[in-house]
Short mmCIF file of C-alpha atoms in Angstrom, two decimals:
data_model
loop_
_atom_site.label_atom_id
_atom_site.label_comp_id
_atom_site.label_asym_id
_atom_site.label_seq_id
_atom_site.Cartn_x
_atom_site.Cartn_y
_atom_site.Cartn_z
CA UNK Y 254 -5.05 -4.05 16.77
CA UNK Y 255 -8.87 -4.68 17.29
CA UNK Y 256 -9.10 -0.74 18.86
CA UNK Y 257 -6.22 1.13 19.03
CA UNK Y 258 -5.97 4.61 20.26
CA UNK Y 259 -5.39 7.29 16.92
CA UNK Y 260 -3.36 10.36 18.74
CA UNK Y 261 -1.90 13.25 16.47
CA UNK Y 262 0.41 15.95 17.61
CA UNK Y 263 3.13 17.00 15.16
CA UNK Y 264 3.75 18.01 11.74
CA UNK Y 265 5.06 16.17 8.66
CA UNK Y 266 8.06 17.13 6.48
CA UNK Y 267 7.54 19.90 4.17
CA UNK Y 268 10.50 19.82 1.77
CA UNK Y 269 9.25 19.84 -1.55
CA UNK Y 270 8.92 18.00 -5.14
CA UNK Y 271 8.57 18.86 -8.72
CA UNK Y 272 9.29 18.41 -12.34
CA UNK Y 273 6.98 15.44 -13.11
CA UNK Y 274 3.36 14.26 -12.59
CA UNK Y 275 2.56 15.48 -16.65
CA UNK Y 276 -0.65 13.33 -17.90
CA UNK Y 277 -3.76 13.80 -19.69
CA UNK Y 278 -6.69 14.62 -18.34
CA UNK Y 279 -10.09 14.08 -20.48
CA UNK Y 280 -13.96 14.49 -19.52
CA UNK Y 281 -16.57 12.15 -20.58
CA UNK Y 282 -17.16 13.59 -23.83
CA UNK Y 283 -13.46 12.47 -24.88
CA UNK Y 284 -11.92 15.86 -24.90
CA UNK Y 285 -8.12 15.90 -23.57
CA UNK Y 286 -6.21 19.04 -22.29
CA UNK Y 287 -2.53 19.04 -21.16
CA UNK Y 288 -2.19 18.90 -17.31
CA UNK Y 289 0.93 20.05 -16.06
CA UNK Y 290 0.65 20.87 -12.23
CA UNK Y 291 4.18 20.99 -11.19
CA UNK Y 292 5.72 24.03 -9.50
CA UNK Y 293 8.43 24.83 -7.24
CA UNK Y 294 7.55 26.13 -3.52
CA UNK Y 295 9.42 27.05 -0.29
CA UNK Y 296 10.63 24.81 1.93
CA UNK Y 297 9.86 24.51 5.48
CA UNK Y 298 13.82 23.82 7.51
CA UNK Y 299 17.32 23.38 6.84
CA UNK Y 300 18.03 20.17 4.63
CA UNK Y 301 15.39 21.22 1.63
CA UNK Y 302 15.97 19.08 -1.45
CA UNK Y 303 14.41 19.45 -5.16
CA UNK Y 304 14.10 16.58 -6.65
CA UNK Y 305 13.75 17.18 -10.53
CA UNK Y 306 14.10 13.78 -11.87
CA UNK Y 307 11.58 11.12 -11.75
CA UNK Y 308 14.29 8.33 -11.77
CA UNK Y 309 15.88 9.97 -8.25
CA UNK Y 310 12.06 9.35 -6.32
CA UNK Y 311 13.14 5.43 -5.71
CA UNK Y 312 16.18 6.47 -4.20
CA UNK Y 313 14.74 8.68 -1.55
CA UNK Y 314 13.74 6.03 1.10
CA UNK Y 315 14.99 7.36 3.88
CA UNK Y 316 16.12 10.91 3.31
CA UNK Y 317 13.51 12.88 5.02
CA UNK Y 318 12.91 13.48 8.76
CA UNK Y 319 12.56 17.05 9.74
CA UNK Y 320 9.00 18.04 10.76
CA UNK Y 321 6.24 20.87 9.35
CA UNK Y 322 6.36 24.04 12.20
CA UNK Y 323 3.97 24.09 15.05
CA UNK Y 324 0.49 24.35 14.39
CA UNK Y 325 -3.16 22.04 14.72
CA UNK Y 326 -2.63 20.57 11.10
CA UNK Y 327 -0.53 20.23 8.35
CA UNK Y 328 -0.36 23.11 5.51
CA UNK Y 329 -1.84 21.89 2.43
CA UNK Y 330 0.21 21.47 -0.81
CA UNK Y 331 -0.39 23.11 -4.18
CA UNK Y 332 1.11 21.73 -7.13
CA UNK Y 333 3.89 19.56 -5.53
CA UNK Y 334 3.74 16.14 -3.91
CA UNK Y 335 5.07 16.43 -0.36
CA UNK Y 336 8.33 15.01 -0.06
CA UNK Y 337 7.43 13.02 2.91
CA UNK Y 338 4.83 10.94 0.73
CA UNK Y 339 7.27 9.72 -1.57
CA UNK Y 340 9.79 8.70 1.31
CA UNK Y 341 7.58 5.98 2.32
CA UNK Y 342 8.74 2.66 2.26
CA UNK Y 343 8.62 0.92 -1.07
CA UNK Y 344 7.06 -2.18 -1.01
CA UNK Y 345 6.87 -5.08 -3.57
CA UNK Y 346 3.52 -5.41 -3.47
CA UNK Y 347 0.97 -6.20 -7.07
CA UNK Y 348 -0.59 -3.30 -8.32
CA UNK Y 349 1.45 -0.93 -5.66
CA UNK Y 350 1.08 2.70 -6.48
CA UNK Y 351 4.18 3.96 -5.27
CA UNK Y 352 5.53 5.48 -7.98
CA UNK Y 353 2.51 7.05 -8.97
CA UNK Y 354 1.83 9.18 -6.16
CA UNK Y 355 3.87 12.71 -7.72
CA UNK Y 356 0.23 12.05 -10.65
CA UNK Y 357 -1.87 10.55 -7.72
CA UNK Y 358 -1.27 13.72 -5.84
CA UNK Y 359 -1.75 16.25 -8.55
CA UNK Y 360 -4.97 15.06 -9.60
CA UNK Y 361 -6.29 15.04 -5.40
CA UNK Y 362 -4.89 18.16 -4.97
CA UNK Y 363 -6.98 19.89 -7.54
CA UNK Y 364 -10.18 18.40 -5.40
CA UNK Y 365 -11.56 19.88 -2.48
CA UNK Y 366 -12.21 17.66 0.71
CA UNK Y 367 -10.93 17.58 3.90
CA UNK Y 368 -11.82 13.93 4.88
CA UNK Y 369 -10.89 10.92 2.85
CA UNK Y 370 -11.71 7.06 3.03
CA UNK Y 371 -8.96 4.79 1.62
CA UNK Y 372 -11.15 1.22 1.50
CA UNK Y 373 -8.48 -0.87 -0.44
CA UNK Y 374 -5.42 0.69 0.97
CA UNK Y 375 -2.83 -1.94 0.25
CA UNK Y 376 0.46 -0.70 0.96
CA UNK Y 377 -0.89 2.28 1.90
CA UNK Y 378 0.85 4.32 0.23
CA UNK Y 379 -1.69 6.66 -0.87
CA UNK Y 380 -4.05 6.97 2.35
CA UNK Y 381 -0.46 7.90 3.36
CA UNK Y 382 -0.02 10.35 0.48
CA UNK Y 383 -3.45 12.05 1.52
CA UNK Y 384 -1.95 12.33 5.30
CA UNK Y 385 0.97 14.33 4.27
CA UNK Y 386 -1.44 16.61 2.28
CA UNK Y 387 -2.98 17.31 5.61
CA UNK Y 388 -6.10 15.69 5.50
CA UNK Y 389 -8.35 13.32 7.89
CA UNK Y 390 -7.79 9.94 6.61
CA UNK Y 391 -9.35 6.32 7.29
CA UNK Y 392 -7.65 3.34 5.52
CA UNK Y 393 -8.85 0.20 5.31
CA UNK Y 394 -8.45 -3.23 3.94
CA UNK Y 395 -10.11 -6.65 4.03
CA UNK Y 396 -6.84 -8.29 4.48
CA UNK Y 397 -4.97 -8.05 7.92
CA UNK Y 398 -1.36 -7.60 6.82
CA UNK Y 399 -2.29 -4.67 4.67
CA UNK Y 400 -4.38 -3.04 7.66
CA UNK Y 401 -1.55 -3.48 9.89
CA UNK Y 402 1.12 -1.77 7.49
CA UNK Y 403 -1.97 1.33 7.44
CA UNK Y 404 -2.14 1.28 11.47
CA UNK Y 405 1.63 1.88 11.49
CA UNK Y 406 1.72 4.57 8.95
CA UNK Y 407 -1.39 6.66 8.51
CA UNK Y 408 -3.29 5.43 11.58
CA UNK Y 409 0.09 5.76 13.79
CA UNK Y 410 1.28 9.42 15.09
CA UNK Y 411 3.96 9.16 17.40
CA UNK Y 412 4.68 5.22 18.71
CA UNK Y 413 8.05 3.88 17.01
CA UNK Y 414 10.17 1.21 18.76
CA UNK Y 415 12.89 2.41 20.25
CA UNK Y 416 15.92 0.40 20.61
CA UNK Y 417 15.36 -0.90 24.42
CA UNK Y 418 11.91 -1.87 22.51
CA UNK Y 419 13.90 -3.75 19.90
CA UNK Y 420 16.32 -5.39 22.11
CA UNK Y 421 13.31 -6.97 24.34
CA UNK Y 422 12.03 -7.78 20.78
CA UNK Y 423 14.69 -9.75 19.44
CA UNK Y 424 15.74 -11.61 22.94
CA UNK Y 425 11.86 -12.60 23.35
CA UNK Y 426 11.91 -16.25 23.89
CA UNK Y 427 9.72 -18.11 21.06
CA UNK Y 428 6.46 -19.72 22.43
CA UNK Y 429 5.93 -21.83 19.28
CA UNK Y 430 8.42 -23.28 16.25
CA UNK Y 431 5.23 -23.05 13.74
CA UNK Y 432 7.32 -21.13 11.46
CA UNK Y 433 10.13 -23.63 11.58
CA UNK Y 434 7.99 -26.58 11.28
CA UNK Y 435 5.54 -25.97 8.47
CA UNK Y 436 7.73 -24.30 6.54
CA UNK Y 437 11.03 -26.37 6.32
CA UNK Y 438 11.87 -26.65 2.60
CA UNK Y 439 9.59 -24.06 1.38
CA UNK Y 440 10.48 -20.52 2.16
CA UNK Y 441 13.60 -18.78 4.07
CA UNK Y 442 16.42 -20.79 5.58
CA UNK Y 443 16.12 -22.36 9.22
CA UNK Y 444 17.84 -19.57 11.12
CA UNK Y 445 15.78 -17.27 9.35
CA UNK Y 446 12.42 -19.34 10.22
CA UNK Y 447 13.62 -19.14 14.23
CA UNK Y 448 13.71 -15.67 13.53
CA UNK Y 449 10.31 -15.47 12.26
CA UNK Y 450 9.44 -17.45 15.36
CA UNK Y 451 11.12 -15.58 17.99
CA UNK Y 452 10.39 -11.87 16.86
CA UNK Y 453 6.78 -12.68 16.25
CA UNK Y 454 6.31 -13.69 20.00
CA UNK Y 455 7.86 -11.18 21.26
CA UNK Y 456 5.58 -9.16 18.77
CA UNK Y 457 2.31 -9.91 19.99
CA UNK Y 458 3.16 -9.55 23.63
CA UNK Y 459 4.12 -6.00 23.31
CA UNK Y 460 0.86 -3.89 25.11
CA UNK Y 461 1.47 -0.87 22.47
CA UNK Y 462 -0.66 -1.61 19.28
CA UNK Y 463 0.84 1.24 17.09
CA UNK Y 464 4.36 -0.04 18.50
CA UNK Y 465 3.25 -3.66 17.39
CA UNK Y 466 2.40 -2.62 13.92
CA UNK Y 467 5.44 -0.89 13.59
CA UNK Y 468 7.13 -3.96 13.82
CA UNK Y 469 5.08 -5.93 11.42
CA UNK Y 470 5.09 -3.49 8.70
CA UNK Y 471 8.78 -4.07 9.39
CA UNK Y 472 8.85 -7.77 9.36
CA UNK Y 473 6.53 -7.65 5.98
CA UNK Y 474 8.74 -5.95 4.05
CA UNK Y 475 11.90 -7.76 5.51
CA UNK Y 476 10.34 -10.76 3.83
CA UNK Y 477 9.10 -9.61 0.83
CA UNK Y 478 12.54 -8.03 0.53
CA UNK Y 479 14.39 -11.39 1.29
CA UNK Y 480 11.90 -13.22 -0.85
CA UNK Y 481 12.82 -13.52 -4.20
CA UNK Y 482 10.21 -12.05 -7.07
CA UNK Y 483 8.33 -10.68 -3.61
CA UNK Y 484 5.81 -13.54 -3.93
CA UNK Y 485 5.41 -16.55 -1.61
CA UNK Y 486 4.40 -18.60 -4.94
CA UNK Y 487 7.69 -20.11 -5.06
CA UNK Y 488 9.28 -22.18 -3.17
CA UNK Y 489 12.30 -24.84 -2.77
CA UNK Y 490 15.94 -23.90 -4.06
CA UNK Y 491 15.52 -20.73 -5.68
CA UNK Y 492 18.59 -20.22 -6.92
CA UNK Y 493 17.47 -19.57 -10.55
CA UNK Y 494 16.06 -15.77 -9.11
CA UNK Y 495 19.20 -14.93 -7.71
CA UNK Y 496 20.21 -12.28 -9.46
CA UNK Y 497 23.11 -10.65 -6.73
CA UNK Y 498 20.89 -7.91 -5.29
CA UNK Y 499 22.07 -7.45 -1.88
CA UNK Y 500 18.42 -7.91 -0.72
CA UNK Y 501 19.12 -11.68 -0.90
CA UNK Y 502 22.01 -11.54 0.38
CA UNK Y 503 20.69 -10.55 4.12
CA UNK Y 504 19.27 -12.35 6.63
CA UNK Y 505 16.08 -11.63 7.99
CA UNK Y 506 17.20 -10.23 11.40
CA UNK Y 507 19.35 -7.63 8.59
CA UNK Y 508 16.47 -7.01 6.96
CA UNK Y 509 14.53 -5.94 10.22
CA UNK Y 510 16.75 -3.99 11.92
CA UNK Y 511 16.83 -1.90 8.21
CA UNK Y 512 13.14 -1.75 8.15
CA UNK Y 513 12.17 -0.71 11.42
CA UNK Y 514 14.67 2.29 10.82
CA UNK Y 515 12.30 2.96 7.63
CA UNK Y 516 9.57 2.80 9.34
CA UNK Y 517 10.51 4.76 12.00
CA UNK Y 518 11.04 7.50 9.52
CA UNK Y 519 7.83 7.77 8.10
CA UNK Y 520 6.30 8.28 11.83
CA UNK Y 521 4.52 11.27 11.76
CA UNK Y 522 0.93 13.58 13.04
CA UNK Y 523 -0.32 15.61 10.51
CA UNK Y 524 -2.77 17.45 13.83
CA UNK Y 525 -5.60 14.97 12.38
CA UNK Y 526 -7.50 11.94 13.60
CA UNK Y 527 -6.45 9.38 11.05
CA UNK Y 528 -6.72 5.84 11.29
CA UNK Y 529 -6.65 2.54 9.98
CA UNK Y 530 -8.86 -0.78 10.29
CA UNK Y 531 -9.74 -3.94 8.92
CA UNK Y 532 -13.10 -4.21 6.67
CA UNK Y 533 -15.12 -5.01 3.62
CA UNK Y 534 -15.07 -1.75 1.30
CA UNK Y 535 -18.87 -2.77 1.28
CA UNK Y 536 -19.78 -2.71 4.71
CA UNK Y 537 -17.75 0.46 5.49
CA UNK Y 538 -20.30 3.24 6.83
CA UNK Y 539 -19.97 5.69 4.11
CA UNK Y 540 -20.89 9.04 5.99
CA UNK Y 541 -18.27 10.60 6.92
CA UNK Y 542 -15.93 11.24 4.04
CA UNK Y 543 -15.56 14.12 1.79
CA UNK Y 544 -13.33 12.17 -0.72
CA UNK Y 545 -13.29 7.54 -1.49
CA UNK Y 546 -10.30 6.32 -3.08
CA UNK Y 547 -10.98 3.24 -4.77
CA UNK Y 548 -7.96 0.74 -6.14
CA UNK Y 549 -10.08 -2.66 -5.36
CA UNK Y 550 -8.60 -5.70 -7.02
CA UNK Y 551 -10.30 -5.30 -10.68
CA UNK Y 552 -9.94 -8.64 -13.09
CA UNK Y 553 -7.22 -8.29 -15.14
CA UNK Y 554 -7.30 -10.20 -18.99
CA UNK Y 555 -5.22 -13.06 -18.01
CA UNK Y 556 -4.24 -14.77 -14.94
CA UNK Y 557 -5.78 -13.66 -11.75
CA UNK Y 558 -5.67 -10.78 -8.85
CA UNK Y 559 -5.38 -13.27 -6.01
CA UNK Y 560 -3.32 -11.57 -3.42
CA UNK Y 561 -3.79 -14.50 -1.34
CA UNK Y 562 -2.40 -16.10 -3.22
CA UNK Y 563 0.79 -14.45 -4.07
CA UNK Y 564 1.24 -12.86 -0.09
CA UNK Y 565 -0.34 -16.04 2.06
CA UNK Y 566 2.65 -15.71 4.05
CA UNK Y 567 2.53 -12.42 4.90
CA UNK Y 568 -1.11 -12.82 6.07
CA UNK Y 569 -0.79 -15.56 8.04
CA UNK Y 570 2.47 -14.07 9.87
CA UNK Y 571 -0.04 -11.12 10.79
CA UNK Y 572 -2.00 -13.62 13.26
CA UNK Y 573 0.60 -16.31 13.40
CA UNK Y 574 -1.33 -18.28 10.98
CA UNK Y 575 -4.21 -18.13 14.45
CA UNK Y 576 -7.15 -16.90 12.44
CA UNK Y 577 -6.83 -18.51 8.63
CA UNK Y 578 -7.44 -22.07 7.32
CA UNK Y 579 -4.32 -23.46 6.61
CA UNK Y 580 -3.97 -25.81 3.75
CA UNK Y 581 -1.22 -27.72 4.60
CA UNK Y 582 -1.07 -30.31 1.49
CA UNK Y 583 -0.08 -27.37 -0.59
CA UNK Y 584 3.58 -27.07 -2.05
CA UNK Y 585 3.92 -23.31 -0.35
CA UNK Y 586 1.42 -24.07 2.42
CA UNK Y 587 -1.25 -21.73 1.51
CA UNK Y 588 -4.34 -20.19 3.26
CA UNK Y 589 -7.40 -20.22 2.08
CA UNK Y 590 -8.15 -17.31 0.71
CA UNK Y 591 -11.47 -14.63 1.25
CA UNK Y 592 -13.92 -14.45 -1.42
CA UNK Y 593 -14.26 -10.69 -2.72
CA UNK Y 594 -16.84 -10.19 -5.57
CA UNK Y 595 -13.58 -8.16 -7.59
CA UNK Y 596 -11.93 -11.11 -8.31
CA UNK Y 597 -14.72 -12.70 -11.04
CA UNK Y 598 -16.05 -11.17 -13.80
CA UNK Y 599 -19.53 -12.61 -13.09
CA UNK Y 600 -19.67 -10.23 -10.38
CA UNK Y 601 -17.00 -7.76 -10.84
CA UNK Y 602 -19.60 -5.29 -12.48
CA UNK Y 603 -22.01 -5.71 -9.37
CA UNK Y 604 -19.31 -5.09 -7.28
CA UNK Y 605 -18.27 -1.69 -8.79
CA UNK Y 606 -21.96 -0.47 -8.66
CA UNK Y 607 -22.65 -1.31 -5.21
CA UNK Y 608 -19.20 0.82 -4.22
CA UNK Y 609 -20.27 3.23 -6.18
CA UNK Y 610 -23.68 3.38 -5.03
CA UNK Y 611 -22.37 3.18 -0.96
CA UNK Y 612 -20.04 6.54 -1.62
CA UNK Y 613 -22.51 8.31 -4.15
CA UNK Y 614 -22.46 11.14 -1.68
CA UNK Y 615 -18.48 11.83 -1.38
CA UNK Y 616 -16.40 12.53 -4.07
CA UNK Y 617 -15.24 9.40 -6.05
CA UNK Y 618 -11.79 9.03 -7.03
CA UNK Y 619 -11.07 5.40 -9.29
CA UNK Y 620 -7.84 3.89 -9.36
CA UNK Y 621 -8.11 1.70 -12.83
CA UNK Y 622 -5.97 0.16 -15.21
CA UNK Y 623 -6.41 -0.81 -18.88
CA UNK Y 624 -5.55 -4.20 -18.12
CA UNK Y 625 -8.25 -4.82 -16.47
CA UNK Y 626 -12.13 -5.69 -16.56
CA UNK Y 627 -15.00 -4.37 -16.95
CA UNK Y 628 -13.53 -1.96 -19.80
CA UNK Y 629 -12.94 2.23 -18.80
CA UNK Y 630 -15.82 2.77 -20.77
CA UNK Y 631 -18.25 0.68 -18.65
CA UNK Y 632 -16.80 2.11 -15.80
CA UNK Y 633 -17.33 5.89 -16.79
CA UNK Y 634 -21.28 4.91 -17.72
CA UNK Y 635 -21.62 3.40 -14.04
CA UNK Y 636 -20.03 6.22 -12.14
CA UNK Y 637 -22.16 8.58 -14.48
CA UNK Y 638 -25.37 6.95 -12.89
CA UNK Y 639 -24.46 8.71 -9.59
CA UNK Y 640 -21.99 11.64 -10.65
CA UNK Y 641 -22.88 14.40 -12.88
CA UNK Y 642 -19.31 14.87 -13.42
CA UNK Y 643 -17.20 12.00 -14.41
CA UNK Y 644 -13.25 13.23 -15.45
CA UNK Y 645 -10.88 10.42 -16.94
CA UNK Y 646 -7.02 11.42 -16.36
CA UNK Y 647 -4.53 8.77 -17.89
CA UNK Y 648 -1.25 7.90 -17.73
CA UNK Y 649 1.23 5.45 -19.41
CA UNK Y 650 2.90 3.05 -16.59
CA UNK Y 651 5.02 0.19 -16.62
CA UNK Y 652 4.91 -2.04 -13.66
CA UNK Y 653 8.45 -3.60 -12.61
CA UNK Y 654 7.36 -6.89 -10.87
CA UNK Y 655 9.65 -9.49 -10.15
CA UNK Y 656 12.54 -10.12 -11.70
CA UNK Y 657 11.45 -12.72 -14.45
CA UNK Y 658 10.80 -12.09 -18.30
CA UNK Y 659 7.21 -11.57 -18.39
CA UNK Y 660 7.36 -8.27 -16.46
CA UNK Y 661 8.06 -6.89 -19.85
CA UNK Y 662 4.29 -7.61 -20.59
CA UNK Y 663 3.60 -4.66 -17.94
CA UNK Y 664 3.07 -1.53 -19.61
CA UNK Y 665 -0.27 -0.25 -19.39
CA UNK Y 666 -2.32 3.11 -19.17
CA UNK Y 667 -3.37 3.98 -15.62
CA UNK Y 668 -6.36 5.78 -14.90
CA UNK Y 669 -7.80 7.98 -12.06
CA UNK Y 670 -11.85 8.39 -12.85
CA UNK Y 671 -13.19 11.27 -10.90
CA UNK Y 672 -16.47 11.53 -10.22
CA UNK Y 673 -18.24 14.64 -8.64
#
């Protein structure tokens, strides 16, 4: 994973998306206009499909396969998101933008660059998004599991595993029962944990590193799919979240052979050297990008942003628990997690200066929320110290996370600050 080779040769899917991205979009004097970029355009192969209702996005998963024609690079988009972006893989991950990307995309596509950094890339969903618009993308993230999911999806052109890949996968003799051992009693059942075990060693001695991520941006979401809530902050019986979906009802193994299907799918080369790696935002050599987008892990008003915390598991699967410190008087066995200067608000304001400051010379492009600290207001006044132009476009959004009562406490107003 340390260096793997980026190669790009084919085209994405070009079927097409509209009827919904609507917002506001308002300048730093306070002034709000309408912006309404949808459109309909033609499709690219046999298959096209409209979709014209935000509630069918969710449901497209897996629907899309057929590549862009020949050609060095991908055509760029106008006006709708490509329909490849919002076929990626869904993942339950805090603060995902998933089903944001139809407004993500229509505010990048009114920007001009060609290259675009992706520091805090998460699920990657967006550094993805930016791929199927054609451009050169980096993404990046200070944890490993995130990275890896970004090396399979933006940084990856052409490796998927096959099924002879799959099969050598799944009969790979474990070489440890960590999984088995530590975590008795806390998460998954036992034939689940020898799972975990088994594909993991047969994971890290496959010689292909896209092929390897491939597989653990499969196993990821397996758990977090068979996980209930998607957090590994519970543990024990957990029969109180059951709540019949199906995605409890399978077994890890089910759960992988699903995934690596849908991540398979999302394979693609848009003809440009992307990639992905693991890094501090803050130590990320800022010249070469025309375009930053910036979702870091801002302090919201109550509880914390501690994805440690809530996705320990998933981190420490990434390196078979090899490089964290595992703290194993803890009820879930947790890791001890990185310090990032986002998480506090005695430093949270540094922190946002010093990005800003690193990328003053690309084109700045803010992820924000209103639950979150400092204020938008704050924000706008720091970017404006190294942008002449700072845009605000906002959006109401509810996030669905988990399955318990307080994810009616949810709805906020998402912002993209744009700073030129």
């Amino acid at each position: 994973m340390d260096d793997p080779s980026w190669r790009m040769s084919a085209g994405p899917c070009a079927r097409m998306v509209r009827g919904w991205g609507h917002g506001l979009e308002r300048d730093r004097r306070g002034k709000h206009s309408p912006f309404v970029p949808m459109a309909s355009f033609p499709c690219y192969g046999s298959d096209a499909r409209l979709l014209t209702e935000p509630a069918m996005l969710h449901e497209t998963d897996d629907l899309f396969s057929s590549a862009w024609p020949d050609g060095p690079a991908a055509p760029k988009l106008v006006g709708a998101a490509p329909a490849r972006a919002l076929a990626y893989p869904e993942l339950r991950y805090m603060g995902s933008k998933r089903r944001l990307l139809p407004w993500i995309h229509a505010v990048l596509d009114e920007l001009d660059f060609e290259s675009a950094l992706d520091p805090f890339c998460g699920t990657g969903c967006v550094a993805y998004l930016m791929k199927a618009m054609g451009r050169r993308v980096t993404a990046s993230d200070f944890l490993l599991f995130p990275s890896i999911i970004a090396a399979a999806t933006v940084g990856n052109s052409s490796a998927m595993l096959d099924s002879g890949t799959l099969g050598r996968l799944l009969s790979h003799a474990p070489d440890d029962d960590f999984i088995a051992r530590t975590f008795d009693g806390v998460f998954f059942t036992a034939a689940d944990r020898a799972f975990l075990d088994r594909v993991s060693a047969g994971l890290r001695a496959l010689d292909d590193p896209d092929r390897r991520a491939v597989g653990y941006a499969a196993l990821f979401r397996s758990c977090l799919k068979r996980q209930p809530r998607g957090v590994f902050t519970v543990s024990g019986d957990l029969a109180r979240y059951d709540d019949g979906r199906r995605d409890l009802r399978l077994s890890l193994e089910e759960h992988f052979h699903e995934q690596v299907e849908a991540f398979n799918a999302v394979v693609f080369s848009n003809g440009r050297d992307c990639g992905a790696m693991r890094a501090d935002a803050l130590a990320i050599d800022p010249s070469d990008y025309d375009l930053v987008y910036l979702d870091p892990p801002y302090v919201p008003r109550s509880d914390d942003n501690c994805y440690v915390k809530r996705y320990h598991f998933l981190e420490g699967l990434a390196s078979y628990w090899k490089d964290v410190e595992l703290m194993p008087q803890t009820k879930v066995k947790k890791i001890a997690k990185r310090y990032t200067p986002f998480s506090y608000r005695r430093t949270a304001l540094a922190a946002f200066e010093a990005l800003f400051e690193r990328f003053a010379r690309s084109t700045i492009v803010l992820s924000y929320s209103s639950n979150g600290y400092p204020d938008l207001a704050t924000l706008e006044g720091l970017l404006s110290r190294y942008k002449s132009r700072v845009t605000v476009h906002e959006r109401p959004h509810r996030y669905h996370f988990g399955t318990h009562g307080s994810v009616k406490r949810a709805s906020v107003t998402e912002y993209l600050i744009v700073g030129r």
